[in-house]
PDB file of C-alpha atoms and ligand atoms in Angstrom:
ATOM      1  CA  MET M   1     -24.315 139.312  57.513  1.00 92.00           C
ATOM      2  CA  LEU M   2     -27.613 141.214  58.156  1.00 95.00           C
ATOM      3  CA  LEU M   3     -24.613 144.498  58.323  1.00 97.00           C
ATOM      4  CA  GLU M   4     -21.004 144.719  57.901  1.00 97.00           C
ATOM      5  CA  ALA M   5     -19.545 147.735  58.310  1.00 97.00           C
ATOM      6  CA  ARG M   6     -16.145 148.434  56.160  1.00 97.00           C
ATOM      7  CA  GLY M   7     -13.045 151.104  57.179  1.00 97.00           C
ATOM      8  CA  LEU M   8     -16.772 153.170  57.509  1.00 98.00           C
ATOM      9  CA  THR M   9     -15.485 156.907  58.786  1.00 98.00           C
ATOM     10  CA  ARG M  10     -17.236 160.273  58.804  1.00 98.00           C
ATOM     11  CA  GLU M  11     -15.776 163.526  59.098  1.00 97.00           C
ATOM     12  CA  PHE M  12     -17.357 166.526  60.138  1.00 96.00           C
ATOM     13  CA  SER M  13     -15.962 170.358  60.578  1.00 94.00           C
ATOM     14  CA  ARG M  14     -16.132 173.005  62.941  1.00 91.00           C
ATOM     15  CA  ARG M  15     -14.634 176.086  63.465  1.00 91.00           C
ATOM     16  CA  GLY M  16     -11.537 175.349  60.633  1.00 91.00           C
ATOM     17  CA  ARG M  17     -10.840 172.111  62.120  1.00 94.00           C
ATOM     18  CA  THR M  18     -12.150 168.090  60.209  1.00 95.00           C
ATOM     19  CA  PHE M  19     -12.539 165.934  62.705  1.00 96.00           C
ATOM     20  CA  ALA M  20     -13.385 161.988  62.281  1.00 97.00           C
ATOM     21  CA  ALA M  21     -16.208 161.777  64.634  1.00 97.00           C
ATOM     22  CA  VAL M  22     -16.389 157.545  63.434  1.00 98.00           C
ATOM     23  CA  ASP M  23     -13.044 156.727  62.217  1.00 98.00           C
ATOM     24  CA  HIS M  24     -12.880 153.989  60.388  1.00 98.00           C
ATOM     25  CA  VAL M  25     -15.444 150.769  61.888  1.00 98.00           C
ATOM     26  CA  ASP M  26     -15.011 147.361  60.238  1.00 97.00           C
ATOM     27  CA  LEU M  27     -18.791 146.037  62.052  1.00 97.00           C
ATOM     28  CA  LYS M  28     -19.738 142.909  61.266  1.00 97.00           C
ATOM     29  CA  ILE M  29     -23.050 141.803  62.866  1.00 97.00           C
ATOM     30  CA  ASP M  30     -25.373 138.647  62.167  1.00 97.00           C
ATOM     31  CA  GLY M  31     -28.481 137.585  62.576  1.00 96.00           C
ATOM     32  CA  GLY M  32     -29.650 136.676  66.157  1.00 96.00           C
ATOM     33  CA  ASP M  33     -26.362 138.483  67.742  1.00 97.00           C
ATOM     34  CA  PHE M  34     -27.228 140.647  70.765  1.00 98.00           C
ATOM     35  CA  VAL M  35     -24.020 143.275  69.954  1.00 98.00           C
ATOM     36  CA  ALA M  36     -24.245 146.794  72.174  1.00 98.00           C
ATOM     37  CA  ILE M  37     -22.285 150.135  72.471  1.00 98.00           C
ATOM     38  CA  VAL M  38     -21.007 151.726  74.890  1.00 97.00           C
ATOM     39  CA  GLY M  39     -18.901 154.627  75.179  1.00 95.00           C
ATOM     40  CA  ARG M  40     -19.109 158.783  76.178  1.00 95.00           C
ATOM     41  CA  SER M  41     -21.302 161.637  74.970  1.00 96.00           C
ATOM     42  CA  GLY M  42     -19.397 163.184  71.478  1.00 95.00           C
ATOM     43  CA  ASN M  43     -17.498 160.060  70.710  1.00 97.00           C
ATOM     44  CA  GLY M  44     -19.656 159.296  67.446  1.00 97.00           C
ATOM     45  CA  LYS M  45     -21.557 156.365  68.270  1.00 97.00           C
ATOM     46  CA  SER M  46     -24.911 158.077  67.111  1.00 97.00           C
ATOM     47  CA  THR M  47     -22.989 159.436  64.155  1.00 97.00           C
ATOM     48  CA  LEU M  48     -21.636 155.435  63.333  1.00 98.00           C
ATOM     49  CA  LEU M  49     -25.766 154.189  63.418  1.00 97.00           C
ATOM     50  CA  ASN M  50     -26.765 157.453  61.213  1.00 96.00           C
ATOM     51  CA  MET M  51     -25.458 155.391  59.105  1.00 96.00           C
ATOM     52  CA  VAL M  52     -25.313 152.094  59.421  1.00 95.00           C
ATOM     53  CA  CYS M  53     -29.228 152.522  57.690  1.00 90.00           C
ATOM     54  CA  GLY M  54     -28.424 154.982  55.673  1.00 92.00           C
ATOM     55  CA  LEU M  55     -29.608 158.796  57.665  1.00 92.00           C
ATOM     56  CA  LEU M  56     -26.497 159.566  57.613  1.00 94.00           C
ATOM     57  CA  ARG M  57     -24.173 158.980  54.542  1.00 94.00           C
ATOM     58  CA  PRO M  58     -20.329 158.349  54.874  1.00 97.00           C
ATOM     59  CA  SER M  59     -16.684 160.216  54.611  1.00 97.00           C
ATOM     60  CA  SER M  60     -16.550 157.265  53.176  1.00 97.00           C
ATOM     61  CA  GLY M  61     -16.167 153.347  54.183  1.00 97.00           C
ATOM     62  CA  THR M  62     -18.977 150.793  53.084  1.00 97.00           C
ATOM     63  CA  VAL M  63     -22.548 149.775  54.188  1.00 97.00           C
ATOM     64  CA  LEU M  64     -23.765 146.087  53.842  1.00 96.00           C
ATOM     65  CA  VAL M  65     -27.212 145.654  55.673  1.00 95.00           C
ATOM     66  CA  ASP M  66     -28.360 142.259  54.622  1.00 91.00           C
ATOM     67  CA  GLY M  67     -26.041 142.173  52.152  1.00 91.00           C
ATOM     68  CA  ARG M  68     -26.650 145.553  49.906  1.00 92.00           C
ATOM     69  CA  ASN M  69     -24.577 148.644  49.954  1.00 95.00           C
ATOM     70  CA  VAL M  70     -26.530 151.455  50.898  1.00 94.00           C
ATOM     71  CA  ALA M  71     -24.865 153.984  49.349  1.00 92.00           C
ATOM     72  CA  GLU M  72     -25.654 152.741  46.000  1.00 92.00           C
ATOM     73  CA  LEU M  73     -29.450 152.043  46.968  1.00 92.00           C
ATOM     74  CA  ASP M  74     -31.628 155.012  45.329  1.00 92.00           C
ATOM     75  CA  ASP M  75     -33.807 156.801  46.983  1.00 91.00           C
ATOM     76  CA  ARG M  76     -36.677 154.011  46.319  1.00 91.00           C
ATOM     77  CA  GLU M  77     -34.753 151.280  47.189  1.00 91.00           C
ATOM     78  CA  LEU M  78     -33.663 153.321  50.652  1.00 93.00           C
ATOM     79  CA  SER M  79     -37.161 153.660  51.644  1.00 93.00           C
ATOM     80  CA  LEU M  80     -37.902 150.472  51.409  1.00 92.00           C
ATOM     81  CA  LEU M  81     -35.607 148.933  53.096  1.00 93.00           C
ATOM     82  CA  ARG M  82     -35.432 150.894  56.633  1.00 93.00           C
ATOM     83  CA  ASN M  83     -39.152 150.301  56.542  1.00 93.00           C
ATOM     84  CA  ARG M  84     -38.844 145.880  55.711  1.00 91.00           C
ATOM     85  CA  VAL M  85     -35.764 144.946  57.093  1.00 94.00           C
ATOM     86  CA  VAL M  86     -33.977 148.035  59.169  1.00 96.00           C
ATOM     87  CA  GLY M  87     -36.093 148.674  62.510  1.00 96.00           C
ATOM     88  CA  PHE M  88     -34.606 152.641  64.359  1.00 96.00           C
ATOM     89  CA  VAL M  89     -35.478 153.323  67.204  1.00 96.00           C
ATOM     90  CA  THR M  90     -33.794 156.847  67.484  1.00 93.00           C
ATOM     91  CA  GLN M  91     -31.755 158.649  70.839  1.00 91.00           C
ATOM     92  CA  SER M  92     -34.279 161.293  70.617  1.00 91.00           C
ATOM     93  CA  GLN M  93     -38.271 161.154  70.517  1.00 89.00           C
ATOM     94  CA  THR M  94     -39.429 161.027  67.038  1.00 93.00           C
ATOM     95  CA  LEU M  95     -43.422 159.274  67.385  1.00 96.00           C
ATOM     96  CA  LEU M  96     -46.283 162.374  65.247  1.00 97.00           C
ATOM     97  CA  PRO M  97     -47.572 164.311  67.439  1.00 96.00           C
ATOM     98  CA  ASN M  98     -51.066 163.853  65.422  1.00 97.00           C
ATOM     99  CA  LEU M  99     -50.668 160.906  66.341  1.00 97.00           C
ATOM    100  CA  THR M 100     -52.585 158.681  68.935  1.00 98.00           C
ATOM    101  CA  VAL M 101     -50.058 155.681  70.044  1.00 98.00           C
ATOM    102  CA  MET M 102     -51.628 153.253  68.367  1.00 97.00           C
ATOM    103  CA  ASP M 103     -51.790 155.043  64.983  1.00 97.00           C
ATOM    104  CA  ASN M 104     -47.354 155.904  65.594  1.00 98.00           C
ATOM    105  CA  VAL M 105     -46.877 152.616  65.806  1.00 97.00           C
ATOM    106  CA  MET M 106     -49.257 150.847  62.621  1.00 95.00           C
ATOM    107  CA  LEU M 107     -47.284 153.644  60.731  1.00 95.00           C
ATOM    108  CA  PRO M 108     -43.989 151.189  59.169  1.00 94.00           C
ATOM    109  CA  ALA M 109     -46.663 148.751  58.325  1.00 92.00           C
ATOM    110  CA  VAL M 110     -49.326 151.278  56.008  1.00 90.00           C
ATOM    111  CA  MET M 111     -46.707 152.339  54.483  1.00 88.00           C
ATOM    112  CA  PHE M 112     -46.085 151.232  51.327  1.00 83.00           C
ATOM    113  CA  PRO M 113     -49.102 149.327  51.006  1.00 79.00           C
ATOM    114  CA  LYS M 114     -47.606 147.940  47.371  1.00 75.00           C
ATOM    115  CA  GLU M 115     -44.485 146.685  47.881  1.00 76.00           C
ATOM    116  CA  PRO M 116     -43.895 143.089  48.717  1.00 70.00           C
ATOM    117  CA  LEU M 117     -42.787 142.270  52.053  1.00 69.00           C
ATOM    118  CA  ASP M 118     -40.336 140.717  50.798  1.00 69.00           C
ATOM    119  CA  ILE M 119     -38.322 143.303  49.091  1.00 65.00           C
ATOM    120  CA  MET M 120     -35.430 140.400  48.870  1.00 54.00           C
ATOM    121  CA  SER M 121     -37.224 139.501  45.795  1.00 43.00           C
ATOM    122  CA  SER M 122     -38.223 142.432  44.497  1.00 39.00           C
ATOM    123  CA  ASN M 123     -36.910 144.361  42.469  1.00 41.00           C
ATOM    124  CA  ASP M 124     -39.353 144.798  39.836  1.00 39.00           C
ATOM    125  CA  ASP M 125     -41.904 146.759  39.221  1.00 39.00           C
ATOM    126  CA  ALA M 126     -41.099 150.740  40.897  1.00 38.00           C
ATOM    127  CA  SER M 127     -44.771 151.378  42.113  1.00 39.00           C
ATOM    128  CA  ASP M 128     -46.512 154.459  42.760  1.00 37.00           C
ATOM    129  CA  ASP M 129     -46.197 154.747  46.160  1.00 39.00           C
ATOM    130  CA  ALA M 130     -43.040 154.097  46.516  1.00 37.00           C
ATOM    131  CA  VAL M 131     -42.958 157.295  48.332  1.00 38.00           C
ATOM    132  CA  ALA M 132     -44.374 157.908  51.270  1.00 37.00           C
ATOM    133  CA  GLY M 133     -47.377 160.141  50.804  1.00 35.00           C
ATOM    134  CA  ASP M 134     -48.252 163.586  52.710  1.00 36.00           C
ATOM    135  CA  GLY M 135     -49.052 163.419  55.929  1.00 34.00           C
ATOM    136  CA  MET M 136     -46.814 161.851  57.160  1.00 35.00           C
ATOM    137  CA  THR M 137     -44.109 164.061  57.989  1.00 35.00           C
ATOM    138  CA  ALA M 138     -45.833 166.254  60.021  1.00 34.00           C
ATOM    139  CA  GLY M 139     -44.062 166.532  63.420  1.00 35.00           C
ATOM    140  CA  LYS M 140     -40.798 164.984  61.900  1.00 36.00           C
ATOM    141  CA  THR M 141     -37.777 165.549  64.211  1.00 37.00           C
ATOM    142  CA  SER M 142     -33.737 164.371  63.762  1.00 39.00           C
ATOM    143  CA  ASP M 143     -31.699 162.915  65.842  1.00 40.00           C
ATOM    144  CA  THR M 144     -28.994 163.803  63.251  1.00 40.00           C
ATOM    145  CA  GLY M 145     -29.769 168.167  63.729  1.00 40.00           C
ATOM    146  CA  ASP M 146     -28.277 169.759  60.980  1.00 39.00           C
ATOM    147  CA  MET M 147     -25.686 166.340  59.745  1.00 41.00           C
ATOM    148  CA  ASP M 148     -26.850 166.464  55.321  1.00 41.00           C
ATOM    149  CA  VAL M 149     -29.120 164.273  55.652  1.00 43.00           C
ATOM    150  CA  VAL M 150     -29.162 161.938  53.022  1.00 43.00           C
ATOM    151  CA  ASP M 151     -33.331 162.017  52.710  1.00 42.00           C
ATOM    152  CA  PRO M 152     -35.035 164.662  55.186  1.00 42.00           C
ATOM    153  CA  ASP M 153     -38.363 163.970  54.756  1.00 41.00           C
ATOM    154  CA  MET M 154     -38.295 160.161  55.380  1.00 40.00           C
ATOM    155  CA  PRO M 155     -40.105 160.115  58.405  1.00 38.00           C
ATOM    156  CA  ASP M 156     -38.348 158.212  61.233  1.00 38.00           C
ATOM    157  CA  VAL M 157     -40.576 155.363  61.173  1.00 39.00           C
ATOM    158  CA  ILE M 158     -38.220 152.398  60.524  1.00 34.00           C
ATOM    159  CA  ALA M 159     -39.119 149.867  60.829  1.00 36.00           C
ATOM    160  CA  PRO M 160     -39.918 146.292  59.614  1.00 34.00           C
ATOM    161  CA  MET M 161     -40.237 142.593  59.497  1.00 30.00           C
ATOM    162  CA  ARG M 162     -40.420 139.124  61.239  1.00 33.00           C
ATOM    163  CA  VAL M 163     -39.851 138.904  65.318  1.00 39.00           C
ATOM    164  CA  GLU M 164     -42.126 136.584  65.583  1.00 49.00           C
ATOM    165  CA  PRO M 165     -43.873 136.395  61.929  1.00 50.00           C
ATOM    166  CA  VAL M 166     -45.330 139.715  61.271  1.00 62.00           C
ATOM    167  CA  GLY M 167     -47.675 137.650  58.697  1.00 59.00           C
ATOM    168  CA  GLN M 168     -49.148 137.954  55.647  1.00 57.00           C
ATOM    169  CA  ASP M 169     -52.365 139.453  57.346  1.00 67.00           C
ATOM    170  CA  ARG M 170     -52.121 143.067  55.713  1.00 71.00           C
ATOM    171  CA  SER M 171     -55.326 143.971  57.182  1.00 78.00           C
ATOM    172  CA  PRO M 172     -56.399 146.385  59.274  1.00 80.00           C
ATOM    173  CA  ASP M 173     -57.869 144.371  62.172  1.00 84.00           C
ATOM    174  CA  GLY M 174     -54.484 141.767  61.958  1.00 86.00           C
ATOM    175  CA  TYR M 175     -51.964 145.399  62.501  1.00 91.00           C
ATOM    176  CA  GLU M 176     -54.232 146.908  65.492  1.00 93.00           C
ATOM    177  CA  LYS M 177     -53.689 142.797  66.594  1.00 92.00           C
ATOM    178  CA  ARG M 178     -50.258 143.332  66.017  1.00 93.00           C
ATOM    179  CA  VAL M 179     -49.643 146.836  67.326  1.00 95.00           C
ATOM    180  CA  MET M 180     -51.859 145.938  70.837  1.00 95.00           C
ATOM    181  CA  ALA M 181     -49.723 142.570  71.263  1.00 94.00           C
ATOM    182  CA  LEU M 182     -46.317 145.536  71.248  1.00 95.00           C
ATOM    183  CA  LEU M 183     -47.781 147.423  73.525  1.00 96.00           C
ATOM    184  CA  ALA M 184     -49.408 145.014  75.517  1.00 94.00           C
ATOM    185  CA  ASP M 185     -45.879 143.683  75.788  1.00 93.00           C
ATOM    186  CA  LEU M 186     -44.097 146.603  76.340  1.00 95.00           C
ATOM    187  CA  GLY M 187     -46.600 147.734  79.736  1.00 94.00           C
ATOM    188  CA  ILE M 188     -48.160 150.534  77.748  1.00 96.00           C
ATOM    189  CA  ALA M 189     -51.416 149.236  76.253  1.00 96.00           C
ATOM    190  CA  ASP M 190     -53.606 151.595  77.628  1.00 97.00           C
ATOM    191  CA  LEU M 191     -52.204 154.388  75.809  1.00 98.00           C
ATOM    192  CA  ALA M 192     -52.825 152.616  72.160  1.00 98.00           C
ATOM    193  CA  GLY M 193     -54.739 156.191  72.675  1.00 98.00           C
ATOM    194  CA  SER M 194     -53.360 158.823  73.450  1.00 98.00           C
ATOM    195  CA  HIS M 195     -50.964 161.113  71.889  1.00 98.00           C
ATOM    196  CA  PRO M 196     -47.629 161.600  71.939  1.00 97.00           C
ATOM    197  CA  ARG M 197     -48.127 165.334  73.919  1.00 96.00           C
ATOM    198  CA  GLU M 198     -50.266 162.708  76.916  1.00 97.00           C
ATOM    199  CA  LEU M 199     -46.685 160.244  77.273  1.00 96.00           C
ATOM    200  CA  SER M 200     -43.933 160.465  80.495  1.00 95.00           C
ATOM    201  CA  GLY M 201     -40.932 159.812  78.332  1.00 93.00           C
ATOM    202  CA  GLY M 202     -40.241 156.741  78.768  1.00 94.00           C
ATOM    203  CA  GLU M 203     -43.985 155.663  77.797  1.00 96.00           C
ATOM    204  CA  MET M 204     -42.772 157.463  73.998  1.00 96.00           C
ATOM    205  CA  ARG M 205     -38.758 155.701  74.109  1.00 96.00           C
ATOM    206  CA  ARG M 206     -41.883 152.333  74.774  1.00 96.00           C
ATOM    207  CA  ALA M 207     -44.249 153.688  72.441  1.00 97.00           C
ATOM    208  CA  SER M 208     -41.252 154.651  69.712  1.00 97.00           C
ATOM    209  CA  ILE M 209     -39.542 150.871  70.607  1.00 97.00           C
ATOM    210  CA  ALA M 210     -42.512 149.310  69.653  1.00 97.00           C
ATOM    211  CA  ARG M 211     -43.039 150.521  66.294  1.00 97.00           C
ATOM    212  CA  ALA M 212     -39.799 149.741  65.465  1.00 97.00           C
ATOM    213  CA  LEU M 213     -40.168 146.818  66.121  1.00 96.00           C
ATOM    214  CA  MET M 214     -44.017 146.932  64.129  1.00 95.00           C
ATOM    215  CA  ASN M 215     -43.254 145.338  60.545  1.00 93.00           C
ATOM    216  CA  GLY M 216     -39.868 142.945  62.301  1.00 93.00           C
ATOM    217  CA  PRO M 217     -37.608 143.997  61.610  1.00 95.00           C
ATOM    218  CA  ARG M 218     -33.918 141.355  60.452  1.00 95.00           C
ATOM    219  CA  LEU M 219     -32.060 144.469  61.839  1.00 97.00           C
ATOM    220  CA  LEU M 220     -32.709 146.720  65.362  1.00 98.00           C
ATOM    221  CA  ILE M 221     -30.637 149.742  65.805  1.00 98.00           C
ATOM    222  CA  ALA M 222     -31.608 151.377  69.096  1.00 97.00           C
ATOM    223  CA  ASP M 223     -29.989 154.464  70.046  1.00 97.00           C
ATOM    224  CA  GLU M 224     -30.242 154.626  74.134  1.00 96.00           C
ATOM    225  CA  PRO M 225     -33.232 152.646  73.836  1.00 96.00           C
ATOM    226  CA  THR M 226     -33.466 152.234  77.948  1.00 95.00           C
ATOM    227  CA  GLY M 227     -31.743 156.197  78.535  1.00 90.00           C
ATOM    228  CA  ASP M 228     -35.956 157.236  80.249  1.00 85.00           C
ATOM    229  CA  LEU M 229     -36.777 153.935  81.717  1.00 93.00           C
ATOM    230  CA  ASP M 230     -36.191 153.150  85.273  1.00 93.00           C
ATOM    231  CA  ALA M 231     -35.236 149.737  86.577  1.00 93.00           C
ATOM    232  CA  GLU M 232     -38.398 147.681  86.011  1.00 92.00           C
ATOM    233  CA  SER M 233     -38.534 149.240  82.748  1.00 93.00           C
ATOM    234  CA  THR M 234     -34.950 149.149  81.916  1.00 95.00           C
ATOM    235  CA  ALA M 235     -35.823 145.181  82.247  1.00 94.00           C
ATOM    236  CA  VAL M 236     -38.778 144.713  79.835  1.00 93.00           C
ATOM    237  CA  VAL M 237     -37.374 146.134  77.155  1.00 95.00           C
ATOM    238  CA  MET M 238     -34.101 144.313  77.997  1.00 96.00           C
ATOM    239  CA  ARG M 239     -35.908 141.057  77.652  1.00 95.00           C
ATOM    240  CA  LEU M 240     -37.841 142.119  74.519  1.00 95.00           C
ATOM    241  CA  LEU M 241     -34.251 142.808  72.998  1.00 96.00           C
ATOM    242  CA  ARG M 242     -33.300 139.850  73.485  1.00 96.00           C
ATOM    243  CA  SER M 243     -36.337 137.595  72.714  1.00 95.00           C
ATOM    244  CA  VAL M 244     -36.376 139.403  69.556  1.00 96.00           C
ATOM    245  CA  ALA M 245     -31.931 138.682  68.991  1.00 96.00           C
ATOM    246  CA  ASP M 246     -33.123 135.055  69.364  1.00 95.00           C
ATOM    247  CA  GLY M 247     -35.768 135.033  67.240  1.00 94.00           C
ATOM    248  CA  GLY M 248     -32.678 136.207  63.872  1.00 95.00           C
ATOM    249  CA  THR M 249     -32.799 139.460  64.284  1.00 96.00           C
ATOM    250  CA  ALA M 250     -29.531 141.531  64.938  1.00 97.00           C
ATOM    251  CA  VAL M 251     -29.615 144.404  67.196  1.00 98.00           C
ATOM    252  CA  LEU M 252     -27.382 146.235  67.707  1.00 98.00           C
ATOM    253  CA  MET M 253     -28.328 149.242  71.022  1.00 98.00           C
ATOM    254  CA  VAL M 254     -25.914 152.234  71.931  1.00 98.00           C
ATOM    255  CA  THR M 255     -26.781 152.139  75.579  1.00 96.00           C
ATOM    256  CA  HIS M 256     -24.679 154.238  78.881  1.00 92.00           C
ATOM    257  CA  ASP M 257     -26.707 151.966  81.022  1.00 94.00           C
ATOM    258  CA  ALA M 258     -25.129 149.327  83.322  1.00 94.00           C
ATOM    259  CA  ASP M 259     -28.145 147.897  83.315  1.00 94.00           C
ATOM    260  CA  ALA M 260     -29.068 147.120  79.817  1.00 96.00           C
ATOM    261  CA  LEU M 261     -24.732 145.568  79.000  1.00 96.00           C
ATOM    262  CA  PRO M 262     -25.598 142.165  80.478  1.00 96.00           C
ATOM    263  CA  TYR M 263     -28.653 141.245  77.830  1.00 97.00           C
ATOM    264  CA  ALA M 264     -25.979 141.551  75.704  1.00 97.00           C
ATOM    265  CA  ASP M 265     -23.628 138.563  73.804  1.00 97.00           C
ATOM    266  CA  ARG M 266     -21.239 141.057  72.670  1.00 97.00           C
ATOM    267  CA  ILE M 267     -19.393 144.637  74.273  1.00 97.00           C
ATOM    268  CA  LEU M 268     -17.641 147.544  71.967  1.00 97.00           C
ATOM    269  CA  ALA M 269     -16.143 150.534  72.854  1.00 97.00           C
ATOM    270  CA  MET M 270     -16.134 153.200  71.255  1.00 97.00           C
ATOM    271  CA  ASP M 271     -14.091 155.511  71.837  1.00 96.00           C
ATOM    272  CA  ALA M 272     -12.930 159.096  69.698  1.00 95.00           C
ATOM    273  CA  GLY M 273     -14.413 157.333  66.627  1.00 97.00           C
ATOM    274  CA  LYS M 274     -12.924 154.019  66.810  1.00 97.00           C
ATOM    275  CA  LEU M 275     -14.808 150.500  67.679  1.00 97.00           C
ATOM    276  CA  THR M 276     -13.288 148.031  70.119  1.00 93.00           C
ATOM    277  CA  GLU M 277     -13.596 145.690  71.319  1.00 86.00           C
ATOM    278  CA  SER M 278     -14.103 145.746  75.242  1.00 75.00           C
ATOM    279  CA  ALA M 279     -12.674 144.649  78.034  1.00 58.00           C
TER     280      ALA M 279
HETATM  281  N1  LIG Q   1     -23.928 168.554  61.649  1.00 86.86           N
HETATM  282  C1  LIG Q   1     -22.126 167.884  62.854  1.00 86.86           C
HETATM  283  N2  LIG Q   1     -21.025 168.842  62.432  1.00 86.86           N
HETATM  284  C2  LIG Q   1     -20.881 168.853  63.682  1.00 86.86           C
HETATM  285  N3  LIG Q   1     -20.408 168.114  64.267  1.00 86.86           N
HETATM  286  C3  LIG Q   1     -21.724 166.919  64.930  1.00 86.86           C
HETATM  287  C4  LIG Q   1     -21.705 166.836  63.925  1.00 86.86           C
HETATM  288  N4  LIG Q   1     -23.497 166.309  64.346  1.00 86.86           N
HETATM  289  C5  LIG Q   1     -22.472 165.726  64.884  1.00 86.86           C
HETATM  290  N5  LIG Q   1     -21.053 165.700  65.241  1.00 86.86           N
HETATM  291  C6  LIG Q   1     -20.017 166.311  66.243  1.00 86.86           C
HETATM  292  O1  LIG Q   1     -19.491 164.789  66.204  1.00 86.86           O
HETATM  293  C7  LIG Q   1     -19.495 163.836  67.736  1.00 86.86           C
HETATM  294  C8  LIG Q   1     -20.008 162.769  67.591  1.00 86.86           C
HETATM  295  O2  LIG Q   1     -21.342 162.842  68.046  1.00 86.86           O
HETATM  296  P1  LIG Q   1     -22.047 161.770  68.068  1.00 86.86           P
HETATM  297  O3  LIG Q   1     -23.837 162.166  67.952  1.00 86.86           O
HETATM  298  O4  LIG Q   1     -22.322 160.781  67.224  1.00 86.86           O
HETATM  299  O5  LIG Q   1     -21.960 161.226  69.776  1.00 86.86           O
HETATM  300  P2  LIG Q   1     -22.294 159.927  71.164  1.00 86.86           P
HETATM  301  O6  LIG Q   1     -21.351 159.185  71.000  1.00 86.86           O
HETATM  302  O7  LIG Q   1     -23.871 159.966  70.103  1.00 86.86           O
HETATM  303  O8  LIG Q   1     -22.640 160.840  72.174  1.00 86.86           O
HETATM  304  P3  LIG Q   1     -23.930 160.778  73.439  1.00 86.86           P
HETATM  305  O9  LIG Q   1     -23.528 159.927  73.882  1.00 86.86           O
HETATM  306  O10 LIG Q   1     -24.398 162.432  73.557  1.00 86.86           O
HETATM  307  O11 LIG Q   1     -25.993 161.254  71.723  1.00 86.86           O
HETATM  308  C9  LIG Q   1     -19.972 164.861  68.622  1.00 86.86           C
HETATM  309  O12 LIG Q   1     -18.336 165.549  69.098  1.00 86.86           O
HETATM  310  C10 LIG Q   1     -20.611 166.557  68.209  1.00 86.86           C
HETATM  311  O13 LIG Q   1     -20.447 167.121  68.413  1.00 86.86           O
HETATM  312 MG1  LIG Q   2     -25.666 160.160  70.638  1.00 86.86          MG
END
């Protein structure tokens, strides 16, 4: 089981009133499963995703990612989990403005260079590159607004391993080839040398998807990945996400887009914080 949430709950207070944005959610996703969540604005979808990837602390309940209780991980372990195991396409734009598309997409691969690629087999030595170096956090924006984010200094790069095998080639050439392959898959290879400010919304979205796939995540979380895409680009992205799932990755997607739903194996509905099987 790649993802297991039990009784997951998050309360917020507003004008003296406390309400559960996510209310006792149970969810299991296996490798190879593609799950879509639909639901009206404000119903708790992003809050759920932020808890799943350890960006937001639950009020109660647990999240297991790849068998690890996210709440029990220290900063280094959580950073590594988010880098090696999880890919996250955030609802809002989080590319780093000073980096080219190439460097944005490559970033997850060059973080934590001394850590093993497969962190499942590595609970040992705390190495000195356990936290992201300076310069990686510049310009970070967060989808979580003023929520109490667990690790606000982590760039939202988040990504991971082995869609098509990432391979052991941890050389700049190997990384560059992989970035170009991902950009080509997403139809934006010609933008590799451009900066985010030169891209359209849909182009930025696709660059973010490439970044989330860079390390070959075993769990891919995507918050409205086709939000600003036309029908043709939506089909390109959804075929790619489908193939990622077919390659063994657990995919959890939030969408408002009816065109995206046929690619999913299961559709769930989020209503006032409760998650139910959709009709
Ligand atoms: N930090 C916060 N403090 C108070 N309330 C919050 C906070 N973050 C989110 N909320 C509230 O929690 C609810 C769920 O928000 P969330 O962002 O999860 O919705 P969503 O389903 O993703 O909506 P959308 O489809 O518009 O993205 C909303 O009512 C929102 O206003
Ligand atoms: Mg949302």
